[in-house]
């Protein structure tokens, strides 16, 4: 059976010694989030994930969800775990205190999300979707809608969903056919069929609040004619109590490669009562609030799955005895050495570790920026933080999940044949991770968002937000020689990214296909550069920590080793990426569609 | 439901227009393999795979194998398909006519293997293992053993297996504990427990011939004390008829991530009658005959799965309508363009195609060399061919399966959400492909074989066999300007590989850990260089074909486009690989095992 131990020490290090403390301290959430609280939340979250969620992960995969007479039964233990989660107040961890939340910082929420997904990705889908739906109503709903729906969603008594996809359209939402007719009482009647609705139906909560994209009768064609509606499974009376069943039915669930404990539903809306969110035809804009949060969460799923896969690989590599170290036996009294002595096993472990810790730094930093964007008292900081979040959202979504999938595969590979056997439990991480590259916008769509939108957004200020941060760090460090092994590669990869950015910018102006041809390689190039920044930042904190830090000498030394490994053994891929991009789109686009 | 159309045209092109015709013509098999025969075999093989094997692939995955009272039931249709396969004479396609085989060239066998695995990887395991066992007995068995076992194995009436792994050892066979005691009648009694035995028990054939590694009582410790035994499930009388059941039992089957129709068995030998193959203590040496063939076959599994995944991705990309081409609608009368217009979709398809066709060229070329190694009349050519096969075996095993896994994943990714749904049938290719990176020696072991053994083998002649071939091709082409877009990158990547080879050679002499640290990246660097050679070879044939070829103009033009794509968009990775390798082992090995 797989193990999982939440990386609390690394979270502590990143929050206390790496995150920008002046920005962190200036936020309203700082009041509630002193060191003691941060510590307590991390410790309790770790305990909950390790002892409640992780033990029902493998069984959830084996059992899967069952669909019976329009109802969905989640796997054994999912219900009890959800109850315990709500009782402990976790659903409202970072939510608005006005509606019952605890108002704690988003970076704590992100840490919690990583631990949840690492211990049980399928289970984590239910609260994650719910939180997304909550955020959307909180941001764009009317006061009445907020008071009607939010308190029960924050308490976890009700959950939420996002209903976008229809069978003929997923990526291209302009093709949506679901319809909404105005009612007499100011509400709407929604009809249509949605597919692949995560947490669309289940037995964890008494009500489900669907957020549904549909067209009003007078809607223009395409993406500008889509409106957003709140459609509860059970109608909600004015006092918040449950009314009759609404015209919402689950027509079936999908059988999937992974996340089998997460119900993926076909939902039929038949003249269902709905509440229009905001203005007509602006639904896609509102939905993106939820999508962007969901994209970050999806990236964190990649990270969390990588983290648990890595831990199990390390465990196996320390115990499995096969062969001898190439430079002579390390354990001559055993029949063979543990496989962790073999460089190629270490290669996989170090790639995993360097990804996980570097990415964790980027994720927490971005969660801090997300909070700054909304809550920082200084407008300039809010604006700059908004640029960072916009820029990093597609990178975190796509690169964390590309690497998350790679790292879960390293986890299987380290196990050898045992990794392929279901009972070992590590191939589940691969299957669960596989969807993260697809949903919430495929990674190709993320890359196009980066190149086609973010690169040209806000007159270049969006992209500049990263370069400013990275160059600020380099300026801060200056010519400190003990840091040059990190600053030198960061500096040259920044130059590489800049000149590639210039190339892409110029060429796509002439031929829009160049944007698409460059997009995925460009996103990877950007991500590796961001990783070099994250590792330089962490290496600086580690150097400082070696003098007076709270984490212990070996912790800081291991940070420096891992940073070094990243710079020497992962960052060089940027060279090939740059060359690929600058080869242009011609050979990619030359073949006739019929000739493939 | 997935489709599959065997790539007969590409096989024809590679065999008739790319393979070295002078070597091909000088082989004894050439007599039986004129153009007409080659064509007939390819066409019939394609028909069999498309119409018999492919339709039971998805159902085989869903049903899996069942274990009941010591017996294994294969999925529905597997038995009938095996019967049809034997009736058509496929098991003996490339086998020795002396024992009933057809003696056709190995490259035809390889083409058949690709089609079988592309249409049904699980089913293909049964004949593949059997052929491996047959080859071993043919090469190393006594005359008596050959006449007793080979005819029924060639006819397919009996199948074969290889029994190496025990629960405490897979990679490190020196740790094997199974024992063999001499009997009174010159035979042996085998006892021990083996795990992960593919095709170890099933209902396709009346007898199963196990090849089993075990220790004799006087055996020295480690790999030099292992002997090889033939242990039939049913004893075989002197006249070839079946006797009593031998002491061989299946204790259970494993539940795996994929290849669910292939029975992976735990086999218990309890005082079972066995026949010693060759000399005592030389078992591992003999087994490597089988392992090397199995490694090539495993590489071909990666290729075959890539091929079927690619075909399904293309089909979907031509039909699925989402979004508009970045440079304006291509089908303005449809609600959206097919996704094949999007550069990032093409990126995945072109990577897939460039891998598949380039690798197919390497595979067939190596099959020709394998045949030259054993049957060419000229000793110098036999020796040189042997070096090529030794060198390419780990590269084909590891790189074809690494890329095979990547390409099956591109297949899922092109499908978007539909790719993750079991019914679509393309995620099965990912799960099936996952094992190919592990079994027959993990890809890390292959990389170590390349760097630790092949690099230093035969005074460098092994490695030289590739450089000679590639440089010979460059010299042949000379300064033909129409070919410089291919020869220039081939030439510079050859230099890169040479200088990296020198670096690795020098550094591992000082520190053996450098060999391991470099190994996987070095194998990938070598593989990409071999691909550049394969594509240059194919591009030359395509240029010639444009003048007077049999395949039609667009076939040759598409070869040139794909060759170009490979050179421009895949080969640049060699730069990063070289930099990674030359970073050395230090950061990889620095961390204490307990600190991971």
Tab-separated table of N, CA and C in Angstrom, chain B residues 423-534:
chain	number	residue	atom	x	y	z
B	423	UNK	N	-14.421	3.922	-23.149
B	423	UNK	CA	-15.092	3.504	-24.379
B	423	UNK	C	-14.397	3.976	-25.659
B	424	UNK	N	-13.724	5.097	-25.576
B	424	UNK	CA	-13.034	5.604	-26.767
B	424	UNK	C	-11.947	4.631	-27.204
B	425	UNK	N	-11.325	3.989	-26.230
B	425	UNK	CA	-10.395	2.905	-26.547
B	425	UNK	C	-8.952	3.313	-26.768
B	426	UNK	N	-8.633	4.604	-26.650
B	426	UNK	CA	-7.241	4.986	-26.924
B	426	UNK	C	-6.377	5.058	-25.666
B	427	UNK	N	-6.998	5.165	-24.495
B	427	UNK	CA	-6.178	5.148	-23.269
B	427	UNK	C	-5.606	3.755	-23.029
B	428	UNK	N	-6.237	2.736	-23.598
B	428	UNK	CA	-5.678	1.380	-23.481
B	428	UNK	C	-4.261	1.323	-24.056
B	429	UNK	N	-4.022	2.061	-25.135
B	429	UNK	CA	-2.693	2.040	-25.746
B	429	UNK	C	-1.641	2.566	-24.764
B	430	UNK	N	-2.028	3.581	-23.990
B	430	UNK	CA	-1.109	4.128	-22.983
B	430	UNK	C	-0.822	3.085	-21.910
B	431	UNK	N	-1.875	2.450	-21.423
B	431	UNK	CA	-1.677	1.453	-20.359
B	431	UNK	C	-0.895	0.245	-20.868
B	432	UNK	N	-1.205	-0.174	-22.085
B	432	UNK	CA	-0.457	-1.304	-22.652
B	432	UNK	C	1.014	-0.937	-22.871
B	433	UNK	N	1.232	0.290	-23.336
B	433	UNK	CA	2.608	0.709	-23.647
B	433	UNK	C	3.450	0.872	-22.383
B	434	UNK	N	2.780	1.140	-21.259
B	434	UNK	CA	3.556	1.467	-20.059
B	434	UNK	C	4.517	0.356	-19.635
B	435	UNK	N	4.122	-0.898	-19.835
B	435	UNK	CA	4.979	-2.003	-19.396
B	435	UNK	C	6.219	-2.143	-20.264
B	436	UNK	N	6.125	-1.674	-21.515
B	436	UNK	CA	7.258	-1.907	-22.426
B	436	UNK	C	8.523	-1.178	-21.971
B	437	UNK	N	8.354	-0.119	-21.172
B	437	UNK	CA	9.522	0.590	-20.634
B	437	UNK	C	10.150	-0.174	-19.468
B	438	UNK	N	9.437	-1.182	-18.992
B	438	UNK	CA	9.885	-1.883	-17.790
B	438	UNK	C	10.401	-3.287	-18.078
B	439	UNK	N	9.599	-4.087	-18.776
B	439	UNK	CA	10.009	-5.509	-18.851
B	439	UNK	C	11.109	-5.769	-19.871
B	440	UNK	N	11.637	-6.972	-19.826
B	440	UNK	CA	12.848	-7.333	-20.616
B	440	UNK	C	14.032	-6.448	-20.260
B	441	UNK	N	14.122	-6.052	-18.999
B	441	UNK	CA	15.172	-5.127	-18.566
B	441	UNK	C	14.670	-3.714	-18.681
B	442	UNK	N	14.552	-3.033	-17.555
B	442	UNK	CA	14.034	-1.655	-17.579
B	442	UNK	C	14.866	-0.805	-18.544
B	443	UNK	N	14.298	0.302	-18.951
B	443	UNK	CA	15.034	1.157	-19.889
B	443	UNK	C	16.321	1.713	-19.269
B	444	UNK	N	16.335	1.839	-17.954
B	444	UNK	CA	17.569	2.246	-17.283
B	444	UNK	C	18.653	1.181	-17.432
B	445	UNK	N	18.245	-0.072	-17.378
B	445	UNK	CA	19.191	-1.182	-17.562
B	445	UNK	C	19.699	-1.204	-19.008
B	446	UNK	N	18.836	-0.915	-19.945
B	446	UNK	CA	19.258	-0.842	-21.348
B	446	UNK	C	20.316	0.244	-21.528
B	447	UNK	N	20.073	1.378	-20.874
B	447	UNK	CA	21.001	2.498	-21.011
B	447	UNK	C	22.364	2.136	-20.427
B	448	UNK	N	22.329	1.404	-19.329
B	448	UNK	CA	23.578	0.970	-18.702
B	448	UNK	C	24.278	-0.075	-19.573
B	449	UNK	N	23.491	-0.915	-20.224
B	449	UNK	CA	24.056	-1.889	-21.160
B	449	UNK	C	24.775	-1.153	-22.294
B	450	UNK	N	24.149	-0.086	-22.793
B	450	UNK	CA	24.754	0.684	-23.886
B	450	UNK	C	26.077	1.315	-23.441
B	451	UNK	N	26.027	2.003	-22.301
B	451	UNK	CA	27.210	2.753	-21.876
B	451	UNK	C	28.255	1.837	-21.242
B	452	UNK	N	27.774	0.936	-20.387
B	452	UNK	CA	28.720	0.113	-19.627
B	452	UNK	C	29.291	-1.042	-20.432
B	453	UNK	N	28.502	-1.591	-21.349
B	453	UNK	CA	28.996	-2.744	-22.118
B	453	UNK	C	29.287	-2.412	-23.573
B	454	UNK	N	28.278	-1.914	-24.284
B	454	UNK	CA	28.409	-1.774	-25.727
B	454	UNK	C	29.449	-0.723	-26.124
B	455	UNK	N	29.575	0.311	-25.312
B	455	UNK	CA	30.526	1.386	-25.625
B	455	UNK	C	31.965	0.876	-25.612
B	456	UNK	N	32.213	-0.091	-24.749
B	456	UNK	CA	33.583	-0.583	-24.619
B	456	UNK	C	33.776	-1.941	-25.301
B	457	UNK	N	32.694	-2.471	-25.897
B	457	UNK	CA	32.768	-3.824	-26.459
B	457	UNK	C	33.613	-3.852	-27.731
B	458	UNK	N	34.258	-4.990	-27.941
B	458	UNK	CA	34.984	-5.267	-29.195
B	458	UNK	C	35.909	-4.116	-29.575
B	459	UNK	N	36.631	-3.602	-28.581
B	459	UNK	CA	37.570	-2.497	-28.843
B	459	UNK	C	36.940	-1.332	-29.587
B	460	UNK	N	35.705	-1.054	-29.297
B	460	UNK	CA	35.061	0.097	-29.943
B	460	UNK	C	34.413	-0.229	-31.282
B	461	UNK	N	34.618	-1.467	-31.764
B	461	UNK	CA	34.051	-1.838	-33.069
B	461	UNK	C	32.511	-1.802	-33.032
B	462	UNK	N	31.946	-2.104	-31.879
B	462	UNK	CA	30.489	-2.122	-31.747
B	462	UNK	C	29.911	-0.743	-32.052
B	463	UNK	N	30.439	0.269	-31.384
B	463	UNK	CA	29.957	1.631	-31.600
B	463	UNK	C	30.304	2.102	-33.016
B	464	UNK	N	31.499	1.699	-33.450
B	464	UNK	CA	31.963	2.118	-34.767
B	464	UNK	C	31.011	1.638	-35.869
B	465	UNK	N	30.335	0.521	-35.635
B	465	UNK	CA	29.447	-0.012	-36.679
B	465	UNK	C	28.379	1.010	-37.073
B	466	UNK	N	27.938	1.801	-36.107
B	466	UNK	CA	26.970	2.833	-36.448
B	466	UNK	C	27.628	4.015	-37.152
B	467	UNK	N	28.743	4.488	-36.586
B	467	UNK	CA	29.398	5.649	-37.198
B	467	UNK	C	29.808	5.344	-38.641
B	468	UNK	N	30.305	4.127	-38.883
B	468	UNK	CA	30.692	3.752	-40.249
B	468	UNK	C	29.499	3.833	-41.205
B	469	UNK	N	28.387	3.300	-40.738
B	469	UNK	CA	27.183	3.293	-41.582
B	469	UNK	C	26.751	4.726	-41.895
B	470	UNK	N	26.704	5.547	-40.859
B	470	UNK	CA	26.220	6.923	-41.035
B	470	UNK	C	27.189	7.736	-41.882
B	471	UNK	N	28.479	7.558	-41.609
B	471	UNK	CA	29.466	8.320	-42.395
B	471	UNK	C	29.514	7.814	-43.834
B	472	UNK	N	29.312	6.523	-44.006
B	472	UNK	CA	29.221	5.970	-45.356
B	472	UNK	C	28.068	6.597	-46.135
B	473	UNK	N	26.965	6.765	-45.464
B	473	UNK	CA	25.803	7.387	-46.111
B	473	UNK	C	26.115	8.825	-46.503
B	474	UNK	N	26.740	9.557	-45.584
B	474	UNK	CA	27.092	10.955	-45.879
B	474	UNK	C	28.060	11.028	-47.063
B	475	UNK	N	29.020	10.117	-47.074
B	475	UNK	CA	29.990	10.109	-48.172
B	475	UNK	C	29.296	9.790	-49.497
B	476	UNK	N	28.389	8.827	-49.452
B	476	UNK	CA	27.614	8.449	-50.633
B	476	UNK	C	26.848	9.636	-51.212
B	477	UNK	N	26.216	10.376	-50.327
B	477	UNK	CA	25.390	11.506	-50.768
B	477	UNK	C	26.266	12.656	-51.237
B	478	UNK	N	27.421	12.780	-50.576
B	478	UNK	CA	28.368	13.818	-50.976
B	478	UNK	C	27.772	15.201	-50.849
B	479	UNK	N	28.058	16.067	-51.800
B	479	UNK	CA	27.571	17.442	-51.650
B	479	UNK	C	26.325	17.701	-52.499
B	480	UNK	N	25.496	16.715	-52.623
B	480	UNK	CA	24.197	16.878	-53.288
B	480	UNK	C	23.379	17.924	-52.522
B	481	UNK	N	23.222	19.089	-53.147
B	481	UNK	CA	22.613	20.200	-52.393
B	481	UNK	C	21.172	19.941	-52.003
B	482	UNK	N	20.483	19.156	-52.819
B	482	UNK	CA	19.075	18.894	-52.512
B	482	UNK	C	18.944	18.072	-51.233
B	483	UNK	N	20.063	17.499	-50.772
B	483	UNK	CA	20.017	16.670	-49.564
B	483	UNK	C	20.631	17.371	-48.355
B	484	UNK	N	21.134	18.587	-48.543
B	484	UNK	CA	21.908	19.193	-47.452
B	484	UNK	C	21.038	19.537	-46.244
B	485	UNK	N	19.745	19.738	-46.464
B	485	UNK	CA	18.886	20.020	-45.294
B	485	UNK	C	18.819	18.807	-44.361
B	486	UNK	N	19.205	17.647	-44.863
B	486	UNK	CA	19.230	16.446	-44.016
B	486	UNK	C	20.664	16.075	-43.608
B	487	UNK	N	21.573	16.160	-44.582
B	487	UNK	CA	22.944	15.740	-44.267
B	487	UNK	C	23.626	16.698	-43.293
B	488	UNK	N	23.306	17.990	-43.381
B	488	UNK	CA	23.969	18.937	-42.474
B	488	UNK	C	23.619	18.647	-41.011
B	489	UNK	N	22.325	18.528	-40.657
B	489	UNK	CA	22.038	18.193	-39.256
B	489	UNK	C	22.532	16.796	-38.855
B	490	UNK	N	22.482	15.826	-39.775
B	490	UNK	CA	23.011	14.502	-39.435
B	490	UNK	C	24.490	14.613	-39.113
B	491	UNK	N	25.177	15.352	-39.943
B	491	UNK	CA	26.603	15.487	-39.768
B	491	UNK	C	26.940	16.173	-38.441
B	492	UNK	N	26.222	17.231	-38.097
B	492	UNK	CA	26.580	17.898	-36.837
B	492	UNK	C	26.146	17.101	-35.617
B	493	UNK	N	25.054	16.347	-35.738
B	493	UNK	CA	24.688	15.541	-34.572
B	493	UNK	C	25.649	14.366	-34.409
B	494	UNK	N	26.211	13.884	-35.516
B	494	UNK	CA	27.227	12.832	-35.411
B	494	UNK	C	28.454	13.347	-34.653
B	495	UNK	N	28.842	14.575	-34.956
B	495	UNK	CA	29.979	15.167	-34.241
B	495	UNK	C	29.671	15.284	-32.748
B	496	UNK	N	28.420	15.720	-32.474
B	496	UNK	CA	27.991	15.884	-31.091
B	496	UNK	C	28.041	14.536	-30.363
B	497	UNK	N	27.558	13.510	-31.024
B	497	UNK	CA	27.558	12.181	-30.415
B	497	UNK	C	28.976	11.684	-30.205
B	498	UNK	N	29.840	11.955	-31.178
B	498	UNK	CA	31.226	11.513	-31.047
B	498	UNK	C	31.921	12.178	-29.874
B	499	UNK	N	31.766	13.505	-29.775
B	499	UNK	CA	32.489	14.173	-28.694
B	499	UNK	C	31.894	13.776	-27.352
B	500	UNK	N	30.564	13.556	-27.304
B	500	UNK	CA	29.972	13.106	-26.039
B	500	UNK	C	30.446	11.698	-25.704
B	501	UNK	N	30.546	10.848	-26.716
B	501	UNK	CA	31.037	9.497	-26.488
B	501	UNK	C	32.446	9.543	-25.896
B	502	UNK	N	33.290	10.397	-26.462
B	502	UNK	CA	34.642	10.549	-25.940
B	502	UNK	C	34.624	11.008	-24.484
B	503	UNK	N	33.751	11.977	-24.211
B	503	UNK	CA	33.652	12.509	-22.845
B	503	UNK	C	33.245	11.400	-21.868
B	504	UNK	N	32.220	10.662	-22.242
B	504	UNK	CA	31.715	9.611	-21.363
B	504	UNK	C	32.797	8.544	-21.150
B	505	UNK	N	33.438	8.162	-22.224
B	505	UNK	CA	34.469	7.137	-22.181
B	505	UNK	C	35.579	7.534	-21.207
B	506	UNK	N	36.046	8.759	-21.332
B	506	UNK	CA	37.110	9.253	-20.450
B	506	UNK	C	36.678	9.322	-18.998
B	507	UNK	N	35.467	9.901	-18.798
B	507	UNK	CA	35.065	10.161	-17.417
B	507	UNK	C	34.673	8.898	-16.679
B	508	UNK	N	34.132	7.923	-17.370
B	508	UNK	CA	33.745	6.720	-16.642
B	508	UNK	C	34.968	5.877	-16.311
B	509	UNK	N	36.056	6.107	-17.018
B	509	UNK	CA	37.298	5.408	-16.657
B	509	UNK	C	37.761	5.876	-15.284
B	510	UNK	N	37.574	7.164	-15.014
B	510	UNK	CA	37.984	7.704	-13.713
B	510	UNK	C	36.962	7.406	-12.621
B	511	UNK	N	35.684	7.497	-12.980
B	511	UNK	CA	34.629	7.316	-11.984
B	511	UNK	C	33.470	6.540	-12.600
B	512	UNK	N	33.313	5.269	-12.208
B	512	UNK	CA	32.291	4.423	-12.850
B	512	UNK	C	30.879	4.974	-12.704
B	513	UNK	N	30.639	5.807	-11.678
B	513	UNK	CA	29.298	6.382	-11.516
B	513	UNK	C	28.932	7.293	-12.684
B	514	UNK	N	29.955	7.839	-13.359
B	514	UNK	CA	29.672	8.704	-14.514
B	514	UNK	C	28.938	7.939	-15.617
B	515	UNK	N	29.268	6.659	-15.742
B	515	UNK	CA	28.591	5.849	-16.764
B	515	UNK	C	27.092	5.820	-16.497
B	516	UNK	N	26.738	5.560	-15.244
B	516	UNK	CA	25.329	5.494	-14.884
B	516	UNK	C	24.645	6.843	-14.976
B	517	UNK	N	25.356	7.883	-14.569
B	517	UNK	CA	24.764	9.225	-14.578
B	517	UNK	C	24.475	9.688	-15.998
B	518	UNK	N	25.336	9.272	-16.926
B	518	UNK	CA	25.165	9.694	-18.326
B	518	UNK	C	24.192	8.813	-19.088
B	519	UNK	N	23.946	7.604	-18.584
B	519	UNK	CA	23.417	6.529	-19.428
B	519	UNK	C	22.119	6.849	-20.180
B	520	UNK	N	21.074	7.263	-19.480
B	520	UNK	CA	19.793	7.461	-20.167
B	520	UNK	C	19.862	8.608	-21.170
B	521	UNK	N	20.477	9.715	-20.764
B	521	UNK	CA	20.600	10.834	-21.697
B	521	UNK	C	21.453	10.435	-22.896
B	522	UNK	N	22.495	9.640	-22.638
B	522	UNK	CA	23.365	9.200	-23.730
B	522	UNK	C	22.595	8.297	-24.699
B	523	UNK	N	21.789	7.397	-24.147
B	523	UNK	CA	20.994	6.528	-25.021
B	523	UNK	C	20.041	7.362	-25.882
B	524	UNK	N	19.427	8.365	-25.278
B	524	UNK	CA	18.515	9.211	-26.060
B	524	UNK	C	19.273	9.995	-27.135
B	525	UNK	N	20.453	10.476	-26.781
B	525	UNK	CA	21.287	11.185	-27.759
B	525	UNK	C	21.646	10.261	-28.915
B	526	UNK	N	22.019	9.043	-28.579
B	526	UNK	CA	22.380	8.068	-29.616
B	526	UNK	C	21.161	7.766	-30.487
B	527	UNK	N	20.012	7.580	-29.843
B	527	UNK	CA	18.793	7.236	-30.588
B	527	UNK	C	18.407	8.359	-31.552
B	528	UNK	N	18.498	9.597	-31.092
B	528	UNK	CA	18.148	10.707	-31.976
B	528	UNK	C	19.106	10.777	-33.162
B	529	UNK	N	20.365	10.463	-32.916
B	529	UNK	CA	21.341	10.457	-34.004
B	529	UNK	C	21.014	9.336	-34.995
B	530	UNK	N	20.643	8.181	-34.458
B	530	UNK	CA	20.247	7.072	-35.330
B	530	UNK	C	18.997	7.442	-36.134
B	531	UNK	N	18.104	8.175	-35.516
B	531	UNK	CA	16.902	8.639	-36.233
B	531	UNK	C	17.290	9.595	-37.351
B	532	UNK	N	18.261	10.464	-37.076
B	532	UNK	CA	18.708	11.402	-38.111
B	532	UNK	C	19.299	10.618	-39.286
B	533	UNK	N	20.013	9.538	-38.974
B	533	UNK	CA	20.537	8.663	-40.037
B	533	UNK	C	19.377	8.009	-40.802
B	534	UNK	N	18.404	7.456	-40.052
B	534	UNK	CA	17.284	6.777	-40.699
B	534	UNK	C	16.519	7.736	-41.609
